[in-house]
CSV table of C-alpha atoms and ligand atoms in Angstrom, one decimal:
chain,number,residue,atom,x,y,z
A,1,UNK,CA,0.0,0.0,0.0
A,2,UNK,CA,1.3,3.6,-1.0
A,3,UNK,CA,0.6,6.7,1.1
A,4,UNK,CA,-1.1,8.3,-2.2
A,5,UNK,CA,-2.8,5.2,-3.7
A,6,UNK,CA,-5.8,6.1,-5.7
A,7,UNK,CA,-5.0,9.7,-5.8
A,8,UNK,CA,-3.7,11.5,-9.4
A,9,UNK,CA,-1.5,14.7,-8.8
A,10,UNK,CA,0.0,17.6,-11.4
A,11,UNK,CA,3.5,18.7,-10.7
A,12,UNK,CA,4.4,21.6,-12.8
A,13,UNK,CA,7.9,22.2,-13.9
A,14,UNK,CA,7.8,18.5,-13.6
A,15,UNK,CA,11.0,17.8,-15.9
A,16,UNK,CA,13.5,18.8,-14.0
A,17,UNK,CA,15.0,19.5,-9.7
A,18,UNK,CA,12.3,19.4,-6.8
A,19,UNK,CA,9.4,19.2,-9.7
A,20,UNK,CA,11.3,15.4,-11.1
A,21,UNK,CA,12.0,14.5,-7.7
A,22,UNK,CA,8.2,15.0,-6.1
A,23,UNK,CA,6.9,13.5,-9.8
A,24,UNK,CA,8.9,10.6,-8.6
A,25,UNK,CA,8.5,10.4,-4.9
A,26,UNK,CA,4.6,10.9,-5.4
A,27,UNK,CA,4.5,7.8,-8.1
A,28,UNK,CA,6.3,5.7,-5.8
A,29,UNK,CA,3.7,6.3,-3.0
A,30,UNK,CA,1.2,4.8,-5.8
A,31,UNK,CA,-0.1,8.4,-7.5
A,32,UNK,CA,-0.3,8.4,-11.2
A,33,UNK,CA,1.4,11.8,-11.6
A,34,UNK,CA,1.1,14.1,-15.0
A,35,UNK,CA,3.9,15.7,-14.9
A,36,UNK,CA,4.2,19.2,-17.1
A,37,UNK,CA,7.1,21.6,-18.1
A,38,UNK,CA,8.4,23.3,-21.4
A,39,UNK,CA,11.7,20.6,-21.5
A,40,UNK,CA,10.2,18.2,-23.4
A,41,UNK,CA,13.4,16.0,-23.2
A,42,UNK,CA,13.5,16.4,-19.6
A,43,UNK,CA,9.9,15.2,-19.4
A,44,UNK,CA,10.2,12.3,-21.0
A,45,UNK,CA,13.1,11.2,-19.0
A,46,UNK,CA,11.1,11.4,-16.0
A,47,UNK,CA,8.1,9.2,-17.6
A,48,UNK,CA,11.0,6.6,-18.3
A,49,UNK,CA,12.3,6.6,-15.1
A,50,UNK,CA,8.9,6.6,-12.9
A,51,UNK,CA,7.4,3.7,-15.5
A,52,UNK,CA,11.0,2.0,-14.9
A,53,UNK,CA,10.6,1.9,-11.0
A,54,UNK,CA,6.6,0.9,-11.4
A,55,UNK,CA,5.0,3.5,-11.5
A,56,UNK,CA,2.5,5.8,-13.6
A,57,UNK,CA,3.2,9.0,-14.9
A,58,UNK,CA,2.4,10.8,-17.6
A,59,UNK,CA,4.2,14.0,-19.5
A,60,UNK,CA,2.4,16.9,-21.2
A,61,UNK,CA,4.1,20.0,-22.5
A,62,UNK,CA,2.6,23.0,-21.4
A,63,UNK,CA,4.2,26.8,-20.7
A,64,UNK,CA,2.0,27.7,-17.0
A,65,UNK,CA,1.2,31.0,-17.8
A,66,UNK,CA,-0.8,29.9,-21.3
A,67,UNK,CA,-4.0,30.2,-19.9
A,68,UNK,CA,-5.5,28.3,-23.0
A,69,UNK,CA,-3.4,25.5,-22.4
A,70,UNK,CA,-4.8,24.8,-18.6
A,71,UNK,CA,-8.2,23.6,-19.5
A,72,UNK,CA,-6.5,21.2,-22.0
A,73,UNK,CA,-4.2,20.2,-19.3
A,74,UNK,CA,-6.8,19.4,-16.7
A,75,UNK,CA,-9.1,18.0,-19.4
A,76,UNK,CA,-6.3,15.4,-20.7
A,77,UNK,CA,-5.4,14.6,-16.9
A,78,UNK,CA,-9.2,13.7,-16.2
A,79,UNK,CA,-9.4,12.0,-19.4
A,80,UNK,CA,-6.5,10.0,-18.7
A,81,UNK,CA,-6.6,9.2,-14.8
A,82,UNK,CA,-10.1,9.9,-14.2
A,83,UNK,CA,-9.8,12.3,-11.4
A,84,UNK,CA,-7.4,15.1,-9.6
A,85,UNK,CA,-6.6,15.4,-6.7
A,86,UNK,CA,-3.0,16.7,-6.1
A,87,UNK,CA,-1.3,19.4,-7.9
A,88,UNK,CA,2.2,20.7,-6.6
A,89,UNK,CA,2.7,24.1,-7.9
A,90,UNK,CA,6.5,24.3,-8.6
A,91,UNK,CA,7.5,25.7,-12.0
A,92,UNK,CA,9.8,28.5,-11.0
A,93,UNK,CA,12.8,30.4,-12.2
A,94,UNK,CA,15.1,33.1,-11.0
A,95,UNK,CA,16.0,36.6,-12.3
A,96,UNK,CA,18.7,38.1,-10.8
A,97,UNK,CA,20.4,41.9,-11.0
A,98,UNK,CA,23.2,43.0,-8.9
A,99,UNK,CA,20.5,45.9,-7.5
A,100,UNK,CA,16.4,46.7,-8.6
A,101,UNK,CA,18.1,49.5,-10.2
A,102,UNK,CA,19.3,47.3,-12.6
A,103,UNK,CA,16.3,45.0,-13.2
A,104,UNK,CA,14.6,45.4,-16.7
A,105,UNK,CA,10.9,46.1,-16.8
A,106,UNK,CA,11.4,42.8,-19.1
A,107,UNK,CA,13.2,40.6,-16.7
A,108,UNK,CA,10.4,41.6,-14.0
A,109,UNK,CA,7.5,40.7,-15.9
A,110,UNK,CA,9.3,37.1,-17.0
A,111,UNK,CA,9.8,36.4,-13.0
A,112,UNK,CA,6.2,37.4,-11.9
A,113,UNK,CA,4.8,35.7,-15.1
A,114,UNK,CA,5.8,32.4,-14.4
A,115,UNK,CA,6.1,32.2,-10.6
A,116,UNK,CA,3.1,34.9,-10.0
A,117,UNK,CA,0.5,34.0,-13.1
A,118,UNK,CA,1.6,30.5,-13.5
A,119,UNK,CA,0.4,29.4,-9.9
A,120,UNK,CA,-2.2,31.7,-10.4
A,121,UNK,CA,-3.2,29.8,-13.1
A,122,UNK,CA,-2.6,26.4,-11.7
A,123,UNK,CA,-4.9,27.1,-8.7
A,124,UNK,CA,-7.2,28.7,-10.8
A,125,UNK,CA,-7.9,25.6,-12.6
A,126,UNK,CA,-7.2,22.7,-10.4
A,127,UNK,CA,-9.6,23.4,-8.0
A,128,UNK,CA,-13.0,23.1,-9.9
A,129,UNK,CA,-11.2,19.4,-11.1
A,130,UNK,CA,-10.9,18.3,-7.4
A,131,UNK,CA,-14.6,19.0,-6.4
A,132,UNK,CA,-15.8,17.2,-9.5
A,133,UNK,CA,-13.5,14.1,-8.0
A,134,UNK,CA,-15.4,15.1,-4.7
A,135,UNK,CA,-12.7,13.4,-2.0
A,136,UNK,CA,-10.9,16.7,-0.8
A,137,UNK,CA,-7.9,17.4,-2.2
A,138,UNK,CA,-3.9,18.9,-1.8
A,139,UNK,CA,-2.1,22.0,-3.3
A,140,UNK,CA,1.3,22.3,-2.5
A,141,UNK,CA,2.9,25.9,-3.8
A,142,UNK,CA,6.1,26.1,-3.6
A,143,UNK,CA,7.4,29.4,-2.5
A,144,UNK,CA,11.2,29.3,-0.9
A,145,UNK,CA,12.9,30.8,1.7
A,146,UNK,CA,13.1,33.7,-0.7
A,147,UNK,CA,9.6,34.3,0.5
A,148,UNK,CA,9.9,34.5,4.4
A,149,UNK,CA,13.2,37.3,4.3
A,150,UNK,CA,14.9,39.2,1.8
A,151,UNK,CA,17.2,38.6,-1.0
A,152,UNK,CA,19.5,41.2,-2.4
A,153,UNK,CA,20.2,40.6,-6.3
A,154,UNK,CA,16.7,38.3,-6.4
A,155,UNK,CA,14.7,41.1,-5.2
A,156,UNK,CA,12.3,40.1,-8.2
A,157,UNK,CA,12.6,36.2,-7.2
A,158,UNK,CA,11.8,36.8,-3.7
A,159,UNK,CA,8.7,39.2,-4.0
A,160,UNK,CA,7.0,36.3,-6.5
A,161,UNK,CA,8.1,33.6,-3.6
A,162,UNK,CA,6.3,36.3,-0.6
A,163,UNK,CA,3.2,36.5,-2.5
A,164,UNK,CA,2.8,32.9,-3.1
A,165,UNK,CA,3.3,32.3,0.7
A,166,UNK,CA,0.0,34.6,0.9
A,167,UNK,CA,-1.7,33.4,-1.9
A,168,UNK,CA,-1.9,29.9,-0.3
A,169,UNK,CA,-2.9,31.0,2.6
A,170,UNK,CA,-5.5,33.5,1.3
A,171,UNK,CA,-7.1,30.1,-1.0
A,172,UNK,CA,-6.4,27.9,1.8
A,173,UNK,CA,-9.1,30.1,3.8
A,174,UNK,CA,-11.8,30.1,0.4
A,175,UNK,CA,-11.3,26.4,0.8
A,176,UNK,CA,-12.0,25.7,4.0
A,177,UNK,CA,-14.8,28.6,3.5
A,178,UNK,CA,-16.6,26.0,1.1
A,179,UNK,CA,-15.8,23.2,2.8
A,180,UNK,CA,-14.4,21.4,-0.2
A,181,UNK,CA,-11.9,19.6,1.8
A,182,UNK,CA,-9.3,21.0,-0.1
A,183,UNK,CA,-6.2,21.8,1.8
A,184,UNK,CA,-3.8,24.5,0.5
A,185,UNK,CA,0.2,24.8,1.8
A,186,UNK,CA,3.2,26.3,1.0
A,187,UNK,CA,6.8,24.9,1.0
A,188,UNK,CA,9.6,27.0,1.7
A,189,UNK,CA,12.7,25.4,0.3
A,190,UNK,CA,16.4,26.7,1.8
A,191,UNK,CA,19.7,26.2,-0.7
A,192,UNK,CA,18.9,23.1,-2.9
A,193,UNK,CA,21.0,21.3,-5.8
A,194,UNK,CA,19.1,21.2,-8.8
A,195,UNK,CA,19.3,22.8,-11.9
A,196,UNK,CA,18.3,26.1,-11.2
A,197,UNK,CA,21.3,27.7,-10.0
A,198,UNK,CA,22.9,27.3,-13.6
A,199,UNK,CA,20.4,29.2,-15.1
A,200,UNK,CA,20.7,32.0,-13.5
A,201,UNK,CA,21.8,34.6,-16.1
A,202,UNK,CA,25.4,35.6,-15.8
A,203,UNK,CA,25.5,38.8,-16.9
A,204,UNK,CA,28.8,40.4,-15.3
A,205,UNK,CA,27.7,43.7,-14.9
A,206,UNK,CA,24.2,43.3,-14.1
A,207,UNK,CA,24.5,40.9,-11.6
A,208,UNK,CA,28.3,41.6,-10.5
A,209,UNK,CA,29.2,37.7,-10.8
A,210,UNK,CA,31.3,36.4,-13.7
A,211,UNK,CA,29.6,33.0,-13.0
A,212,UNK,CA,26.5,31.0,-11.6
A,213,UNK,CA,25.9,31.1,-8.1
A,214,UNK,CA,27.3,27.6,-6.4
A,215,UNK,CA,24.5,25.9,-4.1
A,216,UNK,CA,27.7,24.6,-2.2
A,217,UNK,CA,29.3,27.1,-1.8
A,218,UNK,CA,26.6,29.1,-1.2
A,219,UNK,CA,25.2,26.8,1.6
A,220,UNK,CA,28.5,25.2,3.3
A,221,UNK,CA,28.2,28.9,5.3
A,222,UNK,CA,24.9,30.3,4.8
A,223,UNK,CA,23.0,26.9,5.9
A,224,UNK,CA,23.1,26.1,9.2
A,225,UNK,CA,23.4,22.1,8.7
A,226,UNK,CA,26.4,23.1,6.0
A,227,UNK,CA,25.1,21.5,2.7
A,228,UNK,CA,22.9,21.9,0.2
A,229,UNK,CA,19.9,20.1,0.2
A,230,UNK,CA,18.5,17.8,-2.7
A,231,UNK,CA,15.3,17.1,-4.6
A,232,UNK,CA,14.1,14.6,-2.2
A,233,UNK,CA,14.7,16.7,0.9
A,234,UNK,CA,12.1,19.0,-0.9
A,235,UNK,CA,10.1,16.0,-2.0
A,236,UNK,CA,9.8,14.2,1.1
A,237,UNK,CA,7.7,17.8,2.6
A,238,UNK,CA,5.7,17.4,-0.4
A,239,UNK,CA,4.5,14.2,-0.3
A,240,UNK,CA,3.7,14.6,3.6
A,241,UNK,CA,1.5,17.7,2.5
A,242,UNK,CA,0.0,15.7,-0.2
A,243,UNK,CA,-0.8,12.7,1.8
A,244,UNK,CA,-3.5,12.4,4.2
A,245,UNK,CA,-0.6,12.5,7.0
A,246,UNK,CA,-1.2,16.6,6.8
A,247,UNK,CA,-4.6,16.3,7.1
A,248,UNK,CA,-5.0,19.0,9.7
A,249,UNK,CA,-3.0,21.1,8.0
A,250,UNK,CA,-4.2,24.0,5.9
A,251,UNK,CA,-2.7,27.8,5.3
A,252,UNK,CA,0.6,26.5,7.0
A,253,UNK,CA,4.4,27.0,5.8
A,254,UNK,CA,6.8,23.6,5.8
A,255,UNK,CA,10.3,25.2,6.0
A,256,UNK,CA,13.1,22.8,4.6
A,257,UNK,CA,15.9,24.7,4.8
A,258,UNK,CA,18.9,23.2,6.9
A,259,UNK,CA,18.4,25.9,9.6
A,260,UNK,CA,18.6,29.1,7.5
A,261,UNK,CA,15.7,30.9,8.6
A,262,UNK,CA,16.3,30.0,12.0
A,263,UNK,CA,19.0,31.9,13.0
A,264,UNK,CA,23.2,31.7,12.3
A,265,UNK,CA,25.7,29.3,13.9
A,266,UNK,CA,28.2,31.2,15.9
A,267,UNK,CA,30.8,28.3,15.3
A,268,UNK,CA,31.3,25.3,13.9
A,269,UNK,CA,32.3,22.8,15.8
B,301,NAD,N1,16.8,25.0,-6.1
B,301,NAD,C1,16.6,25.8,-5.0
B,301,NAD,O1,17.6,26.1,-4.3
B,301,NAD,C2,15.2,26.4,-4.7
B,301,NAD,C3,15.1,27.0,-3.5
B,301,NAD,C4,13.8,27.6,-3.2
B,301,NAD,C5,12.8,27.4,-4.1
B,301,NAD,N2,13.0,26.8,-5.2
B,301,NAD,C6,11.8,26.7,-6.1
B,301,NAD,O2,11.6,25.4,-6.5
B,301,NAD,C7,10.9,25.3,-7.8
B,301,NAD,C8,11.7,24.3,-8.7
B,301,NAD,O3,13.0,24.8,-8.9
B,301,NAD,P1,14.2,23.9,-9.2
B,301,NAD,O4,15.3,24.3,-8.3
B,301,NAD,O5,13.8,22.5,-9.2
B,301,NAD,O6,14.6,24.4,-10.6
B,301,NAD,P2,14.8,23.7,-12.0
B,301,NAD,O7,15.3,24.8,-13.0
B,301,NAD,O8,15.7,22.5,-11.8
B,301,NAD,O9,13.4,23.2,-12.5
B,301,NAD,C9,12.4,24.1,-12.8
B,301,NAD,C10,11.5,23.5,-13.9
B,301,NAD,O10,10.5,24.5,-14.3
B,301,NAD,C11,10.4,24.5,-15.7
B,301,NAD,N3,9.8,25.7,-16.1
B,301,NAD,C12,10.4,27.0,-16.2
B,301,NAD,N4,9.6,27.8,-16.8
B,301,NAD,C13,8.4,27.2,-17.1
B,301,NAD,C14,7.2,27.5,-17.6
B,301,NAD,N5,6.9,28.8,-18.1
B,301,NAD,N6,6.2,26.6,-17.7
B,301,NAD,C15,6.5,25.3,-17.3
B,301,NAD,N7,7.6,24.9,-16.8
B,301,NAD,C16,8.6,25.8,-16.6
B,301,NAD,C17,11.8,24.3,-16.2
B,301,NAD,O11,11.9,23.9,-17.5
B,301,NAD,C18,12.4,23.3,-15.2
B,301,NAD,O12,12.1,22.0,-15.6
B,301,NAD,C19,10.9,26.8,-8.3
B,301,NAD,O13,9.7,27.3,-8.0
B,301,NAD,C20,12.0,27.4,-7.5
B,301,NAD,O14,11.8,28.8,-7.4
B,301,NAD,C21,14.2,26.3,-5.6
């Protein structure tokens, strides 16, 4: 018996870092999973690799913030799988400039587009799916660290992460309002391996780097537990928030973070 047998989740931005790993970790718990991104490559790599291991997944392309494409989504999901019940809300990148100043009006509206609209959008239309499969239900936004203090040179990043923290918890309130039994969280991942860090734009003088921020580096001394966490650190929080293990939880923040919003080591020992 898997903790999610029965149930069929979305992960957006499934092709790739904490998106592939809760694909993965939800499939294995006995969810069939349609997983989404733009990386079509990517996407069906993680199909191979689920079906491999036993389990049931699905790819679609889609680009979050086409609203066309959502009902299609949902549509081909219920088609497929019969139902919804899970969607994980993690398609996401990062814009950086060295200060605001610097940030392009351009840059700005490709960071809120896809981590503003596209959970926008994902909310928007998973929720009507769920209450047509009438058992409840699980979104799981994930917002970062980014979006409990600031971050000077991802001033964009971090203001999309801050409203998404509020977002859940503002439709984790309409929920409970209609008594759908759908719960709505937020996940707040710390400094994490994936993918993401090497596609942060290296543009000397914008940004003042001459090269990608290192998670390693970056986390042996600004996480307290000195390493950078992976996927399945992420993935493991999401699949307690999608499982009926959570099930009192509603408008709450899951920090996974290795300390970092706690406070600072004075000294390793
Ligand atoms: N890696 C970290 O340290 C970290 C920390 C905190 C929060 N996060 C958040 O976790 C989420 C996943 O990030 P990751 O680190 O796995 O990054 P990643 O780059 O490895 O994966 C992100 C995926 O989203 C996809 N994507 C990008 N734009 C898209 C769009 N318009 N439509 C559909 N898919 C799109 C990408 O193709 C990619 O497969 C993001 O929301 C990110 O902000 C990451």
């Amino acid at each position: 018996m898997g903790q999610l047998d029965n149930r069929v989740a979305i992960v957006t931005g499934g092709a790739s870092g904490i998106g592939a790993a809760c694909a993965e970790t939800l499939a294995r718990e006995g969810a069939r999973v349609v997983a989404t991104d733009i990386d079509d490559a990517g996407g069906r790599d993680l199909v191979a690799r689920i079906r491999a291991a036993g389990g049931e997944a699905l790819f679609l392309h889609q680009d979050v913030t086409d609203e066309a494409r959502w009902p299609e989504i949902i549509a081909e999901t219920e088609a497929k799988y019969g139902r919804l019940d899970i969607m994980v809300a993690n398609a996401g990148i990062g814009v950086s400039a060295r200060t605001i100043v610097d940030m392009t009006m351009a840059d700005w509206r490709r960071q809120t587009a896809i981590n503003i609209d596209g959970v926008f959008l994902s909310v928007k239309h998973c929720i009507p799916a769920m209450r047509r499969a009438g058992n409840g239900g699980s979104i799981v936004m994930i917002s970062s660290v980014a979006g409990l203090r600031g971050s000077p040179t991802l001033a964009g990043y971090s203001a999309t992460k801050g409203a998404v923290r509020l977002f859940a918890k503002s439709i984790a309130m309409e929920c409970a309002g209609a008594g759908d039994g759908i719960r709505v969280n937020s996940v707040h991942p710390g400094i994490i391996d994936t993918p993401i860090w090497g596609k942060i734009p290296v543009n000397a003088q914008a940004t003042g780097r001459n090269a990608p921020p290192d998670p390693h580096e970056l986390a042996r001394t600004g996480a307290p537990l000195g390493r950078a966490g992976t996927p399945y650190d992420i993935a493991n929080g999401v699949l307690f928030l999608a499982s009926d293990a959570s099930s009192y939880m509603t408008g709450a923040e899951l920090v996974i973070d290795g300390g970092i919003t706690a406070g600072t080591v004075a000294r390793r020992i």
